[in-house]
Short mmCIF file of C-alpha atoms in Angstrom, two decimals:
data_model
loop_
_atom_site.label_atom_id
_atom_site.label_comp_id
_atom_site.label_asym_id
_atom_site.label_seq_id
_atom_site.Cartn_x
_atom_site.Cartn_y
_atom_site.Cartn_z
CA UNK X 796 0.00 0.00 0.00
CA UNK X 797 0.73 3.65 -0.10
CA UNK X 798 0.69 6.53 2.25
CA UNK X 799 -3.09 7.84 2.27
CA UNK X 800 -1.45 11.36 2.37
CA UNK X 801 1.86 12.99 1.50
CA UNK X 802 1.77 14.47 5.15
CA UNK X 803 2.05 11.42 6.52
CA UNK X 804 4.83 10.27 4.49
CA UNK X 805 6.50 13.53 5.99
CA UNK X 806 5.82 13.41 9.46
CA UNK X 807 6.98 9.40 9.57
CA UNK X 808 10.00 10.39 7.32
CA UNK X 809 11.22 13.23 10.10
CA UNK X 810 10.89 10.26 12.94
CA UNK X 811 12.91 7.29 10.47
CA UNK X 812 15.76 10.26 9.93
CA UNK X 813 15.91 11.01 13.56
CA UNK X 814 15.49 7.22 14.96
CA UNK X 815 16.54 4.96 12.47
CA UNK X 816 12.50 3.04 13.05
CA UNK X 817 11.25 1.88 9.76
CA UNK X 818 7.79 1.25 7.98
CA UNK X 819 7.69 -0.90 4.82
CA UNK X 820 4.27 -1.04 3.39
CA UNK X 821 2.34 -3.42 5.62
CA UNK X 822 3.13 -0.92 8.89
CA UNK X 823 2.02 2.07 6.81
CA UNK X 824 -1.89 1.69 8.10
CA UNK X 825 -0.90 1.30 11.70
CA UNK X 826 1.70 4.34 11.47
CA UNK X 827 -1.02 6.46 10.32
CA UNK X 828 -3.55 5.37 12.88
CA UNK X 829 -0.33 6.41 15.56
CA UNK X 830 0.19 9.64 14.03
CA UNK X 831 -3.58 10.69 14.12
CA UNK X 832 -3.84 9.61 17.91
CA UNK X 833 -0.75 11.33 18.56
CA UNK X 834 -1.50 14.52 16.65
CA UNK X 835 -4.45 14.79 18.38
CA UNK X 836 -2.77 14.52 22.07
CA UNK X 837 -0.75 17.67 20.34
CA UNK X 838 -4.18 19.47 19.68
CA UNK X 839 -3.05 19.51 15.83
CA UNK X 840 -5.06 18.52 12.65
CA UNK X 841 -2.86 20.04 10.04
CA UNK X 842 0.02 17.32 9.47
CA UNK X 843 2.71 19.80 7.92
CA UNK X 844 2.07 21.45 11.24
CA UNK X 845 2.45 18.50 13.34
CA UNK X 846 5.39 17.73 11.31
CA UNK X 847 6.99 20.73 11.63
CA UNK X 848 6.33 20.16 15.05
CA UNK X 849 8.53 16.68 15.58
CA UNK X 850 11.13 18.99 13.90
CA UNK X 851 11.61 21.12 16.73
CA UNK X 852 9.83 19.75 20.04
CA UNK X 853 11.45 16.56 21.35
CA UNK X 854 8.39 15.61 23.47
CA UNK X 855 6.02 15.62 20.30
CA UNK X 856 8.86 13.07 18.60
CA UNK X 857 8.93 11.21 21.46
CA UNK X 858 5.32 10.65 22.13
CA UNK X 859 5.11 9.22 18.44
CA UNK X 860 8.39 7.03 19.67
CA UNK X 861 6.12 5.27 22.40
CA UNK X 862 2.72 5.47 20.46
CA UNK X 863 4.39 3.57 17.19
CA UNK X 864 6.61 1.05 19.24
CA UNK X 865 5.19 -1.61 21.07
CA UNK X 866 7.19 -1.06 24.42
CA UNK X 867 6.06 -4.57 25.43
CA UNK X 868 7.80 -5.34 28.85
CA UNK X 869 7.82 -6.68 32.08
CA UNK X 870 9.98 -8.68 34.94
CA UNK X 871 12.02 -11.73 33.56
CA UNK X 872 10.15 -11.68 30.24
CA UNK X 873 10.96 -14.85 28.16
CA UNK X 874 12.03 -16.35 31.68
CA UNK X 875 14.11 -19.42 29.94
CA UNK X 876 16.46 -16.77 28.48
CA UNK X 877 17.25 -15.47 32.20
CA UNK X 878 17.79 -19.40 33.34
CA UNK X 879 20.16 -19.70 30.18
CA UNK X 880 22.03 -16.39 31.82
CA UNK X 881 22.01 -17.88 35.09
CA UNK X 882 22.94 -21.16 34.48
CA UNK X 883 25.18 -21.13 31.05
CA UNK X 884 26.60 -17.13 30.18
CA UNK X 885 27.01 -15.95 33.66
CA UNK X 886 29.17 -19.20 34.84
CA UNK X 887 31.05 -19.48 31.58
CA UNK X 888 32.19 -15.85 31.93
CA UNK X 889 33.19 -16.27 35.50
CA UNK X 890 35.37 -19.31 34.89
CA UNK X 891 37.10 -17.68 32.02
CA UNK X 892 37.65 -14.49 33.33
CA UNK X 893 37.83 -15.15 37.34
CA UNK X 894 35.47 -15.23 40.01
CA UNK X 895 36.11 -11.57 41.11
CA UNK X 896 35.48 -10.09 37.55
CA UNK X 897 33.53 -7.21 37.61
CA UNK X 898 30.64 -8.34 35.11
CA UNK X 899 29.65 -5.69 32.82
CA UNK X 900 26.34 -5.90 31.31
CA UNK X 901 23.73 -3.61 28.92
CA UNK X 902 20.43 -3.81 28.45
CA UNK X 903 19.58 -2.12 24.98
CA UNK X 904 16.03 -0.55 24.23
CA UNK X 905 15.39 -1.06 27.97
CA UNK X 906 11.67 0.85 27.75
CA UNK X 907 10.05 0.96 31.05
CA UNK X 908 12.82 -0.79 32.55
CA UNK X 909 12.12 -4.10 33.39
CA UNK X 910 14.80 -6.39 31.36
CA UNK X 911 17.60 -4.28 33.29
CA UNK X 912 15.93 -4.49 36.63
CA UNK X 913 15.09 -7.93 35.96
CA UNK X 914 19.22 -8.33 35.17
CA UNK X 915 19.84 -6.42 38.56
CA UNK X 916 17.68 -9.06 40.41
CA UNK X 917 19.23 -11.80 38.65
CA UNK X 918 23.17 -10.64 39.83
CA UNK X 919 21.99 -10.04 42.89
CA UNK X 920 20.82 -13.41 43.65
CA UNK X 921 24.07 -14.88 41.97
CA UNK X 922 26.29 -13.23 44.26
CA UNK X 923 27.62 -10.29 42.04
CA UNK X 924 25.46 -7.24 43.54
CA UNK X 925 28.15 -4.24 44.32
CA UNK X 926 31.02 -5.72 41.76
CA UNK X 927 28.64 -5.70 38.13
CA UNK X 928 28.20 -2.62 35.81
CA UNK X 929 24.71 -2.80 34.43
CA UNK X 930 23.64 -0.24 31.64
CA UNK X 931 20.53 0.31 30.54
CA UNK X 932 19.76 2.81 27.42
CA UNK X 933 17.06 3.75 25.51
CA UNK X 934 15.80 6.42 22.60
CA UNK X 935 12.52 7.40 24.23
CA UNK X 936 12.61 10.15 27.01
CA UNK X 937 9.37 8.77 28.87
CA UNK X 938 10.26 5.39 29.01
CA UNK X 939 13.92 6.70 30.59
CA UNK X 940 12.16 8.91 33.01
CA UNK X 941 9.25 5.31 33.93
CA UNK X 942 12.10 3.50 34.18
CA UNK X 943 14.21 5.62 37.04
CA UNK X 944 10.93 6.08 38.62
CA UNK X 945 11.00 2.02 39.38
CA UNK X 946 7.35 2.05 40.15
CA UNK X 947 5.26 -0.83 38.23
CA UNK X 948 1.51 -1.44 37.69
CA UNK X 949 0.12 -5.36 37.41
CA UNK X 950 0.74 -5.11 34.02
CA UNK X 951 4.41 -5.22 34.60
CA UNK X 952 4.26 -8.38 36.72
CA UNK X 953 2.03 -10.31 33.96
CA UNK X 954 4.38 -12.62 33.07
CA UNK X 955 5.30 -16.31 34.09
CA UNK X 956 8.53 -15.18 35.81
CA UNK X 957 7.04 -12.28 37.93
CA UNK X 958 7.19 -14.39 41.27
CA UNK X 959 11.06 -13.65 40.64
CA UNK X 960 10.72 -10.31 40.98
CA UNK X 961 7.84 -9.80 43.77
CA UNK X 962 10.22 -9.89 46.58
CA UNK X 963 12.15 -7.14 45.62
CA UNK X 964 9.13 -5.06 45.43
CA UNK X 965 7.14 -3.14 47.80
CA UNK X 966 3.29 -2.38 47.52
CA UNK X 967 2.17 1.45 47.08
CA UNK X 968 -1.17 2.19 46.34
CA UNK X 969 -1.57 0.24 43.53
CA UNK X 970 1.69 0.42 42.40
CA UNK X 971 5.04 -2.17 43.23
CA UNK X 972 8.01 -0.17 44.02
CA UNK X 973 11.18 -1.56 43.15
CA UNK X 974 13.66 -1.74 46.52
CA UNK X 975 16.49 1.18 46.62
CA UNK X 976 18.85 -1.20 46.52
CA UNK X 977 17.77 -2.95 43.13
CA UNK X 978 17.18 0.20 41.57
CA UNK X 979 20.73 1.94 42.34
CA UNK X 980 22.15 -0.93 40.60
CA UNK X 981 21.13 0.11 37.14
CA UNK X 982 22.52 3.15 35.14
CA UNK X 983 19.96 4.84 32.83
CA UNK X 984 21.19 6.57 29.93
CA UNK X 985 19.82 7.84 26.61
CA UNK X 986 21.07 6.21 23.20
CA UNK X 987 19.90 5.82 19.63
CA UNK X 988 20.78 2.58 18.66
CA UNK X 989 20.63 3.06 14.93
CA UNK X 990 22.39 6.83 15.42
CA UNK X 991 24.07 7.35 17.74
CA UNK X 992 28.29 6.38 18.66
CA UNK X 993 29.23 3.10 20.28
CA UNK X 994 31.20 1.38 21.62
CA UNK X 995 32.22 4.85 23.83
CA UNK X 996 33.96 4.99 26.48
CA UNK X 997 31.81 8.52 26.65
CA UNK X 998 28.62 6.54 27.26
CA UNK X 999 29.61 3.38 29.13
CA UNK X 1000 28.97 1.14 25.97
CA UNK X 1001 32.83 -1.31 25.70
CA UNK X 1002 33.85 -4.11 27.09
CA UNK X 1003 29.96 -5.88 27.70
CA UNK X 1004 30.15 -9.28 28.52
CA UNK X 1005 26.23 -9.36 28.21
CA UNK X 1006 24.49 -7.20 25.78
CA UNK X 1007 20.31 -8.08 25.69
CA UNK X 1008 18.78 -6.38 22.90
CA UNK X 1009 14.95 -7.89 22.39
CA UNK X 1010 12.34 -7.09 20.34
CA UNK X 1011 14.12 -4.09 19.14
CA UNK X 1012 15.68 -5.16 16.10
CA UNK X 1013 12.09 -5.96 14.03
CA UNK X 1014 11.58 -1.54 13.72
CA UNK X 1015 14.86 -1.35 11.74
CA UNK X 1016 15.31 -1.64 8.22
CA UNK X 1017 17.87 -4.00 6.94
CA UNK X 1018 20.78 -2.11 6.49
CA UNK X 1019 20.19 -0.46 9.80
CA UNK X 1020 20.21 -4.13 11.60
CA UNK X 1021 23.54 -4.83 9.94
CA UNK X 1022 24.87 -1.44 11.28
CA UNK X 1023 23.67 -2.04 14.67
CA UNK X 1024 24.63 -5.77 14.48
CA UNK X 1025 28.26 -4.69 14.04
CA UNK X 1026 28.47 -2.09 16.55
CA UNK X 1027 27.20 -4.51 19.05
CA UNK X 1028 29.97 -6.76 18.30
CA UNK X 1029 32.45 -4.42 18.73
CA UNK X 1030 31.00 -3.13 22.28
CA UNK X 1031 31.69 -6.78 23.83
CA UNK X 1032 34.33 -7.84 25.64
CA UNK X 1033 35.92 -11.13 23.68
CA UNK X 1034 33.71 -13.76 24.38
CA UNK X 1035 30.82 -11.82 25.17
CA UNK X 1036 27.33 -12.49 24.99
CA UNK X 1037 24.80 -10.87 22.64
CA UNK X 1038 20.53 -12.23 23.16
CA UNK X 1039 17.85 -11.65 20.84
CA UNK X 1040 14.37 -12.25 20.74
CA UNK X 1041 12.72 -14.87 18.83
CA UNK X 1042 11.06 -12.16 17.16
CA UNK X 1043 14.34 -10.62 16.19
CA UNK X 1044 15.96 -11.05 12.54
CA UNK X 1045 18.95 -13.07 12.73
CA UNK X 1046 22.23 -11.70 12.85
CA UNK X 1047 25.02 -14.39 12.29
CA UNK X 1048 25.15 -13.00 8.47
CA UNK X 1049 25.57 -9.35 9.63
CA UNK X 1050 28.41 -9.22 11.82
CA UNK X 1051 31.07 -12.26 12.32
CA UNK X 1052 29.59 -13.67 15.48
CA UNK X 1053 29.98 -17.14 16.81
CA UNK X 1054 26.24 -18.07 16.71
CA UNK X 1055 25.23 -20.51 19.18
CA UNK X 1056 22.21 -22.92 18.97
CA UNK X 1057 20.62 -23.88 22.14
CA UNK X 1058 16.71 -24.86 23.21
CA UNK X 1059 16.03 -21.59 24.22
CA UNK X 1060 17.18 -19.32 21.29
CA UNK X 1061 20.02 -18.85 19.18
CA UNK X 1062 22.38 -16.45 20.57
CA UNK X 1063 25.90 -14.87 19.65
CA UNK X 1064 29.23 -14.48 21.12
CA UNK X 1065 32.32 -12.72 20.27
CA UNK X 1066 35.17 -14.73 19.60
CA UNK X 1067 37.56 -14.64 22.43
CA UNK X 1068 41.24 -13.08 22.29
CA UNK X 1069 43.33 -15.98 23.44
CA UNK X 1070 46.42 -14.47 24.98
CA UNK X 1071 44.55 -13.27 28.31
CA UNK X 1072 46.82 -14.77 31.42
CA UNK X 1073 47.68 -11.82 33.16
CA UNK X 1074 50.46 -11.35 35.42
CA UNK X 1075 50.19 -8.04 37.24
CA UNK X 1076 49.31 -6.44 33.83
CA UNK X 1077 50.78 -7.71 31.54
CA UNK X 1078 49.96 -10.52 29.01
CA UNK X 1079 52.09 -13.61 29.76
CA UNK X 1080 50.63 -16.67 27.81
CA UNK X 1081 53.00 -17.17 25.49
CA UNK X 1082 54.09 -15.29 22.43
CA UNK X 1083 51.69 -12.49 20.84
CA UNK X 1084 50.28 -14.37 17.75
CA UNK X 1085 50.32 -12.79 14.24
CA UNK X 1086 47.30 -10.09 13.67
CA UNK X 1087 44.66 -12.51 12.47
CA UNK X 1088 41.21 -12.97 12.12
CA UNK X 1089 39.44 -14.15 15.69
CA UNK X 1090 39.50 -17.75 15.95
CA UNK X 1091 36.48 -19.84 17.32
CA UNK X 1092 36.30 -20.17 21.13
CA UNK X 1093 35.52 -23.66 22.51
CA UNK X 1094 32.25 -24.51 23.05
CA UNK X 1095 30.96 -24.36 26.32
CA UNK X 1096 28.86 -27.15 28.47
CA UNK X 1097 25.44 -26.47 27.53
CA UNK X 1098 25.01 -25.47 24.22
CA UNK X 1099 26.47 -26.06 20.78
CA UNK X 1100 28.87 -23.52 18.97
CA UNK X 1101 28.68 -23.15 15.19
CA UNK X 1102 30.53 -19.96 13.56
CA UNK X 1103 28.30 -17.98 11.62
CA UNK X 1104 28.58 -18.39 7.75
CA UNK X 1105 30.54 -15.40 7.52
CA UNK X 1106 33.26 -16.00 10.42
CA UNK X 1107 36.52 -15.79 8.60
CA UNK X 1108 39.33 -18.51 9.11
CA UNK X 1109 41.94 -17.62 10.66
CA UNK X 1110 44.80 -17.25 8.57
CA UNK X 1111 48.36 -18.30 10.90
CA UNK X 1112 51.58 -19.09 9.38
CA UNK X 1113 53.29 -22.03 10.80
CA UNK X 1114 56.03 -20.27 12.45
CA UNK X 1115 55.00 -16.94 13.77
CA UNK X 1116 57.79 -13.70 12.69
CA UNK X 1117 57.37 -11.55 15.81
CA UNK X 1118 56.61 -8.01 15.04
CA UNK X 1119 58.61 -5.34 16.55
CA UNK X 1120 56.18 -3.03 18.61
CA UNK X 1121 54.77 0.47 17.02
CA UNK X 1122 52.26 2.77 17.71
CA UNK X 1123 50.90 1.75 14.57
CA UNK X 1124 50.88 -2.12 14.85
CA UNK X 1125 49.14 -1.42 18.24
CA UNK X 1126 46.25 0.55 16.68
CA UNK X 1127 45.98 -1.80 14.20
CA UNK X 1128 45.69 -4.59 16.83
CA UNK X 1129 43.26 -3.25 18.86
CA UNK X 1130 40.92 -2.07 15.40
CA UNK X 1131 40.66 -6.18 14.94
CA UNK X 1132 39.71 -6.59 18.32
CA UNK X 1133 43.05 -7.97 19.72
CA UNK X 1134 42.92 -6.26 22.80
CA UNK X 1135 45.31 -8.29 24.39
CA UNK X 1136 47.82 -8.01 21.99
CA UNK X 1137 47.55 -4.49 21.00
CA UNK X 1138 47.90 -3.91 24.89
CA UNK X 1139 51.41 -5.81 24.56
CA UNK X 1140 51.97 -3.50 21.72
CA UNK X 1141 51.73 -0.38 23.57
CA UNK X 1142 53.38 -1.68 26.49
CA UNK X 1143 56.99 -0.51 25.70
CA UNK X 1144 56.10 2.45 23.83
CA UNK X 1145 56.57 6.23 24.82
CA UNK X 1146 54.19 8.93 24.88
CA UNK X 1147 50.86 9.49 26.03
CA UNK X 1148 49.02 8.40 23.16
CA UNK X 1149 50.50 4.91 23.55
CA UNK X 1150 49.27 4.91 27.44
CA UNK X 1151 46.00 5.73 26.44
CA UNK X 1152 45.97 3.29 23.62
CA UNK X 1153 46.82 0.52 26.36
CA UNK X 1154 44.63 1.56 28.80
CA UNK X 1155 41.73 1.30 26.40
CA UNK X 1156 42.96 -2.24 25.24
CA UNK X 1157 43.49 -3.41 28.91
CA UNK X 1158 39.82 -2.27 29.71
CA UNK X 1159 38.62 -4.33 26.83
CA UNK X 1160 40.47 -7.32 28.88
CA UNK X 1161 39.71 -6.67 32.07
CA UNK X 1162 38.72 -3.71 34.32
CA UNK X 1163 41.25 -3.86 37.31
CA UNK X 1164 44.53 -4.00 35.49
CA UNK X 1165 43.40 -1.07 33.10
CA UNK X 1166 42.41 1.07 35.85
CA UNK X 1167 46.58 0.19 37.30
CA UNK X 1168 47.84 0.82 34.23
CA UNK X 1169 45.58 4.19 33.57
CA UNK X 1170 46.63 5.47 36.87
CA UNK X 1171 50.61 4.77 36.33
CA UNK X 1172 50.54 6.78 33.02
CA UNK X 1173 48.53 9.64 34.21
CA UNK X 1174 51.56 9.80 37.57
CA UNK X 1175 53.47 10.02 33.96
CA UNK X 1176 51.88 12.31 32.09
CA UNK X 1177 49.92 14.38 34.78
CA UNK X 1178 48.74 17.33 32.57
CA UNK X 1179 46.77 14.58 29.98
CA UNK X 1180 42.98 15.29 29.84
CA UNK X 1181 42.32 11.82 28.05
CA UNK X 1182 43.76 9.82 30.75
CA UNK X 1183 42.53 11.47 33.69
CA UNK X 1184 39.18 10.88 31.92
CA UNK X 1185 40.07 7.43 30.93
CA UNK X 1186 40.66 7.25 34.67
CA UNK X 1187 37.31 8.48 35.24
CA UNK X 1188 35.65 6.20 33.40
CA UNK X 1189 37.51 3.44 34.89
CA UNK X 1190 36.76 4.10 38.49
CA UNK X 1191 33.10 4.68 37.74
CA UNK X 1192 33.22 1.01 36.21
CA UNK X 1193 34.75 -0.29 39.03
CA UNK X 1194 32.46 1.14 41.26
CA UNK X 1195 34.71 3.76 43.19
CA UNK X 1196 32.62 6.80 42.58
CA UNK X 1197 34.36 9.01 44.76
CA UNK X 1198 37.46 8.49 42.98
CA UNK X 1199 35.80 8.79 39.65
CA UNK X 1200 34.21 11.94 40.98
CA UNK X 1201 37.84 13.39 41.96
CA UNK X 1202 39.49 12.28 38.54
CA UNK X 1203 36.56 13.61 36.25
CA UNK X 1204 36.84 17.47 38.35
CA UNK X 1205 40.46 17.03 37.50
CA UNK X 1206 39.66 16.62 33.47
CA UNK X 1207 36.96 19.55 34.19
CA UNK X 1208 39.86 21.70 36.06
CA UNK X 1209 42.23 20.87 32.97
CA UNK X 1210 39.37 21.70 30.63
CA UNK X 1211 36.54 23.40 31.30
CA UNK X 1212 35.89 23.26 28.26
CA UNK X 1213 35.29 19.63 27.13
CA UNK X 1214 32.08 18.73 27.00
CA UNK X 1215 32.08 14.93 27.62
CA UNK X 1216 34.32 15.75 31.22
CA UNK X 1217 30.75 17.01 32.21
CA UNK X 1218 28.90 14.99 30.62
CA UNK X 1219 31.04 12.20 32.40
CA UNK X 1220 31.32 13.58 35.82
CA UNK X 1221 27.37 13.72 35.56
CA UNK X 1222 26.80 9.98 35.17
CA UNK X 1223 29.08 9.82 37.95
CA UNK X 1224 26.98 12.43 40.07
CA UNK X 1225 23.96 10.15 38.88
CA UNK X 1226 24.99 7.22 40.47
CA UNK X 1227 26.61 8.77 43.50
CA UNK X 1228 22.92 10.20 44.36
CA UNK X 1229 24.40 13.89 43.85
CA UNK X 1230 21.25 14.84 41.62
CA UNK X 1231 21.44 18.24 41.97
CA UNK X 1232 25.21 18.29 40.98
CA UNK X 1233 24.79 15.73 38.32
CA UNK X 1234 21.95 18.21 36.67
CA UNK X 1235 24.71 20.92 36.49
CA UNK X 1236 26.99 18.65 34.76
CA UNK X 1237 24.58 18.06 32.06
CA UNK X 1238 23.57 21.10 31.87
CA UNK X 1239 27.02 22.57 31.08
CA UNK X 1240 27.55 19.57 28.77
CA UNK X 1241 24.49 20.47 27.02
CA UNK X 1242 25.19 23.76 26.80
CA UNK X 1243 28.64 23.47 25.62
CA UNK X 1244 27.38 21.12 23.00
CA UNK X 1245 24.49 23.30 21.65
CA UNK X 1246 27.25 26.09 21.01
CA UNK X 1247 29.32 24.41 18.90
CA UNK X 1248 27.89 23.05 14.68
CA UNK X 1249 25.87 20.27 15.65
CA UNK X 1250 27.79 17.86 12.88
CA UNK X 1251 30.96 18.61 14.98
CA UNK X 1252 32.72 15.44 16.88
CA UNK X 1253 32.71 16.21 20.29
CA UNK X 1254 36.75 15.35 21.71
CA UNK X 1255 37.39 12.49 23.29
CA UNK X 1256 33.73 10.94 22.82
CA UNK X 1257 35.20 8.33 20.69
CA UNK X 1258 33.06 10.02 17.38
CA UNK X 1259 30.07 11.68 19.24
CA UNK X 1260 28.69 14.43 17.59
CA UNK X 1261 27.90 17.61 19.61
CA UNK X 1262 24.01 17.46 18.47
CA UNK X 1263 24.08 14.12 19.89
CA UNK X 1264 25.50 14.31 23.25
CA UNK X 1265 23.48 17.82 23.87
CA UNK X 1266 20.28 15.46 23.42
CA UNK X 1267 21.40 13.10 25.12
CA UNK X 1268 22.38 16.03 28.53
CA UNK X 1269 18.89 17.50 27.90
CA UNK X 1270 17.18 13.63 28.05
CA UNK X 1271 18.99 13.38 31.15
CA UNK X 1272 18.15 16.53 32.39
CA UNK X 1273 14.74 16.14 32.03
CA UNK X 1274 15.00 12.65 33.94
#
């Protein structure tokens, strides 16, 4: 079919340039039903007015964001995919990466917030409450501010698995209150996943070792799934773990996953980077391999690992010719994902854009000896705004928010001028309970963004653009 009316072609076409959300033919009757129920909560009947509308009010766009997606959540939906966590990912990661690993996970296109609280409750019973990083983003402003709120109708508890999350829940009114507790452990932050930058160290997206993204991935058009496909690869950790829904379009042709077949869905993982025995902090399991494609990791217990039809083979020659370290070698490294090794790389090298270049390979590795190594090189180079906020970054992963609040003032005092050092010490604010600080964080992030060409790629954001990150301060602001 075809749009009844050019203006609705025009208002849809301003949301799909500023979301990414498509509507091939069969969605076109149901998008124009949305747009007339959402014009009309605007008071409008003239669609080039509501159009021009979305163009400049963020809370007209993002009303049609929640009246055209589903938003279907609540606690441990698809419970067999949480058991497969708890039983299968969650282990697995442990045992390869040590007990006291600091799991980092991200719940993408949380909506209300549910899946990340529902991730929150699940550490938390597995022993890992106070040492996991758990992200949750979304695009839509009200289902951000819903989800800090934590407070849940019956709908919310619908499901199968809701007996899971009724003890850490409180009755009010008619509402169920999520405990404090629960609720601290998530971090709420706005992202576009078809626009917007990742993996950044700028918004907490690197080095996942679970990334759930459900039901998200049936809005996008094709190209836009392989985009975001590949960008989630690149924000685990090696050997990470990417879910899907059932409902989702599979990905093992978009991006070279490992995809792995089990009864309860077929998932993905990144291939892991072999040389990972540490010692201190440095890499000491033999000899750094040639740069390479990723090999397969091993299959674990449970389920069975087949690489995806478009997982190169690894191409080794029989007797490795070690490469003397460079700058360049080590950026190259780490581009292919070879954390390890392009940390190896850097190691001997001078300067302090080989220290940062380690420090952001270590982190891909693990946390602890990143945030040792990050804190050696800024004692070295003292005056470097990308490694005190490096450090920053670090420290908020690790949970030591004081410290992170002390090193990201320290990037501000160096800078006032960079936007993501607010934007940064914010989150940290955020977490720390400081709202009222972490409000004039954004705000001067914000701010600073919305004065420079909105095209322009904010520094050290890893590729932000300054339009971008001042939506994102304003989202949060309004939060």
């Amino acid at each position: 079919m075809s749009w009844s009316s050019p203006g609705y072609e025009a208002a849809i076409a301003v949301l799909s340039r500023r979301t990414g959300l498509s509507f091939p033919p069969q969605r076109q009757d149901s998008a124009e039903n949305g747009v007339r129920r959402a014009m009309a909560r605007a008071g409008l009947a003239d669609l080039e007015r509501y159009r021009a509308l979305l163009e400049s009010d963020a809370g007209a766009l993002d009303d049609l964001i929640v009246e055209l997606t589903v938003g279907e959540t609540y606690f441990f939906r698809e419970p067999a995919q949480f058991q497969f966590l708890r039983r299968v990912a969650l282990p697995e990661v442990l045992a390869r990466r040590g007990f006291q690993h600091g799991v980092r996970a991200w719940s993408a296109a949380c909506a209300s917030g549910e899946e990340a609280y529902s991730l929150a409750i699940l550490f938390a019973e597995e022993g890992l409450a106070g040492r996991a990083y758990l992200l949750a983003t979304d695009v839509s402003r009200a289902a951000l501010a819903r989800a800090r709120e934590a407070s849940y109708s019956n709908w919310s508890l619908r499901g199968e698995g809701a007996a899971l999350a009724q003890p850490y829940l409180s009755q009010r009114d008619k509402l169920h209150v999520l405990h404090d507790k629960v609720r601290r452990a998530v971090t709420f932050e706005y992202l576009n996943l078809a626009l917007d930058v990742y993996p950044s160290f700028a918004t907490g997206t690197w080095g996942m070792d679970l990334i759930l993204c459900r039901n998200v991935l049936i809005y996008f058009d094709r190209e836009t799934v392989r985009d975001v496909a590949r960008r989630l690869l690149a924000s685990l950790a090696p050997g990470g773990w990417l879910l899907t829904a059932s409902s989702d379009p599979p990905l093992g042709g978009d991006a070279p996953f490992e995809t792995v077949v089990t009864d309860v869905g077929v998932f993905y993982r990144r291939a892991e980077d072999k040389v990972t025995a540490w010692q201190g902090d440095r890499v000491t399991e033999g000899a750094p391999p040639p740069l390479a494609a990723p090999s397969p990791a091993p299959p674990i217990p449970a389920p069975s690992v087949t690489p995806s039809p478009c997982h190169p083979v690894p191409l080794s020659p029989p007797h490795p010719v070690p490469l003397s370290p460079s700058l360049e070698e080590a950026r190259e490294a780490f581009a292919q994902g070879h954390y390890a090794r392009a940390a190896d790389l850097a190691r001997g090298l001078e300067g302090e854009a080989a220290s940062a270049l380690r420090v952001r390979a270590l982190a891909n590795v693990e946390m602890a000896p990143a945030e040792r190594a990050c804190a050696e090189a800024v004692a070295r180079h003292p005056l470097s705004v990308e490694l005190h906020h490096l450090h920053a970054v670090l420290l908020l992963a690790l949970g030591r928010n004081e410290d992170a609040a002390r090193a990201a003032r320290r990037v501000i005092y160096l800078d006032r001028s960079l936007a993501i050092g607010h934007y940064t010490l914010g989150s940290i604010l955020w977490q720390r309970g400081d709202l009222a600080g972490a409000r004039r964080a954004y705000r001067n992030a914000r701010d600073l963004c919305a004065a420079r060409p909105p095209d322009e790629v904010v520094p050290l954001s890893d590729g932000e653009r300054a339009g971008r990150l001042a939506e994102a301060a304003a989202t949060l602001l309004e939060g």
